[in-house]
Coordinates of C-alpha atoms in Angstrom, one line a residue:
M1 CA 20.9 -16.6 41.8
R2 CA 21.3 -13.2 41.0
V3 CA 18.4 -11.1 41.1
F4 CA 18.3 -7.8 39.0
P5 CA 16.1 -4.8 39.3
L6 CA 13.1 -5.0 37.2
P7 CA 13.9 -1.8 34.9
I8 CA 17.2 -3.7 33.8
A9 CA 15.5 -7.1 33.4
V10 CA 13.1 -5.5 31.2
A11 CA 15.8 -3.6 29.0
A12 CA 17.7 -6.8 28.7
V13 CA 14.4 -8.7 27.4
L14 CA 13.8 -6.0 24.9
C15 CA 17.3 -5.9 23.7
A16 CA 17.2 -9.4 23.4
A17 CA 14.0 -9.5 21.2
L18 CA 15.3 -6.7 19.0
A19 CA 18.4 -8.6 18.4
G20 CA 16.8 -10.6 15.9
C21 CA 15.1 -7.7 14.0
D22 CA 16.7 -7.0 10.5
N23 CA 15.9 -3.5 9.8
R24 CA 17.8 -3.7 6.1
A25 CA 15.1 -6.6 4.9
E26 CA 12.7 -5.2 2.5
P27 CA 8.9 -6.1 3.6
V28 CA 7.2 -8.5 1.6
P29 CA 4.2 -7.0 -0.1
L30 CA 0.7 -7.6 0.7
A31 CA -1.0 -10.6 -1.0
V32 CA -4.0 -10.0 -3.0
A33 CA -5.9 -13.0 -3.4
G34 CA -6.8 -13.2 -7.2
G35 CA -4.3 -10.5 -8.1
D36 CA -1.8 -10.3 -10.7
A37 CA 0.9 -7.3 -10.2
A38 CA 2.0 -7.5 -13.8
L39 CA -1.8 -7.3 -14.9
G40 CA -2.3 -4.6 -12.6
K41 CA 0.6 -2.3 -14.1
R42 CA -0.8 -2.9 -17.6
L43 CA -4.3 -1.7 -16.4
M44 CA -3.0 1.3 -14.7
E45 CA -1.2 2.2 -18.0
Q46 CA -4.7 1.5 -19.8
Y47 CA -6.8 3.6 -17.5
Q48 CA -4.3 6.4 -17.4
C49 CA -3.9 6.4 -13.8
G50 CA -0.7 8.4 -14.8
A51 CA -2.4 11.3 -15.8
C52 CA -3.2 12.1 -12.2
H53 CA -0.4 10.3 -10.6
A54 CA 3.5 9.9 -10.5
I55 CA 3.5 5.8 -10.7
P56 CA 6.9 3.9 -10.7
G57 CA 7.3 1.6 -13.8
V58 CA 3.9 2.8 -15.3
G59 CA 4.6 4.5 -18.3
A60 CA 4.2 8.3 -19.0
A61 CA 2.7 8.2 -15.2
T62 CA 4.1 11.6 -14.0
G63 CA 0.7 13.2 -12.9
S64 CA 0.8 15.6 -10.3
A65 CA -3.0 16.3 -9.7
G66 CA -2.9 13.3 -7.0
P67 CA -0.4 12.2 -4.7
P68 CA 2.7 10.0 -6.1
L69 CA 2.2 6.4 -5.7
D70 CA 5.5 5.5 -5.0
K71 CA 6.1 3.6 -1.7
F72 CA 2.5 3.1 -1.8
G73 CA 2.8 -0.7 -0.5
R74 CA 4.3 1.0 2.7
R75 CA 1.5 3.3 3.5
S76 CA -1.0 2.9 6.4
Y77 CA -4.1 4.5 4.7
I78 CA -5.6 5.1 1.6
A79 CA -6.8 8.5 1.0
G80 CA -5.8 9.6 4.5
R81 CA -8.9 7.6 5.8
F82 CA -9.3 4.2 4.8
P83 CA -7.1 1.3 6.3
N84 CA -4.2 0.3 3.5
L85 CA -5.6 -3.4 3.1
P86 CA -6.4 -5.3 -0.2
G87 CA -10.2 -5.0 0.5
P88 CA -10.6 -1.4 1.0
L89 CA -8.2 -0.6 -1.8
A90 CA -10.1 -2.8 -4.2
D91 CA -13.3 -0.7 -3.2
W92 CA -11.5 2.6 -3.5
L93 CA -10.4 1.9 -7.1
V94 CA -13.7 0.5 -8.0
D95 CA -15.7 3.8 -6.9
P96 CA -13.5 6.3 -5.0
P97 CA -16.6 8.9 -4.5
A98 CA -18.8 6.5 -2.8
M99 CA -16.1 5.8 -0.4
K100 CA -15.0 9.4 0.0
P101 CA -17.7 12.0 -1.4
G102 CA -16.2 15.2 -2.9
T103 CA -12.8 13.2 -3.7
T104 CA -11.2 14.5 -6.8
M105 CA -10.2 10.8 -7.9
P106 CA -12.8 10.0 -10.3
D107 CA -14.8 6.4 -10.8
A108 CA -12.9 5.3 -13.7
G109 CA -15.0 2.4 -14.7
V110 CA -12.9 -0.2 -13.0
S111 CA -14.0 -3.7 -12.4
T112 CA -13.8 -5.5 -9.1
A113 CA -11.4 -8.0 -11.0
E114 CA -9.4 -5.3 -12.4
A115 CA -9.0 -3.3 -8.9
R116 CA -7.6 -6.7 -7.2
H117 CA -5.0 -6.8 -10.0
M118 CA -4.2 -2.8 -9.7
A119 CA -4.1 -3.3 -5.7
A120 CA -1.5 -6.4 -6.4
Y121 CA 0.8 -3.9 -8.3
L122 CA 0.4 -0.7 -6.1
Y123 CA 1.5 -3.1 -2.9
T124 CA 4.8 -3.9 -4.9
L125 CA 5.6 -0.2 -4.9
R126 CA 7.7 -0.3 -1.3

């Protein structure tokens, strides 16, 4: 039996593990329990989120006061502070100033149910 030095053995194991990775595959959007992405898109139009944000697929959403929301589903954080997970995102959409006092994102009157749908749509933006 041939024995390889530890660094070579570790490198071989890592290469074998990475061989199955496919960087071209599109990650699956996060699932939002009770969320309907198509309804979320319509709600984003209804609440005029595009007045402040550029949002792909949302009519007239070319705003520049807030960050563009393209590739939102790939972001790690919401508002630079909260983990980009369905619960915190829904909370953020319901009442941004409660989560981050001083934010320019307004409380638009979004309900918890509506926030779930909007979150489902935002996670499709990859």
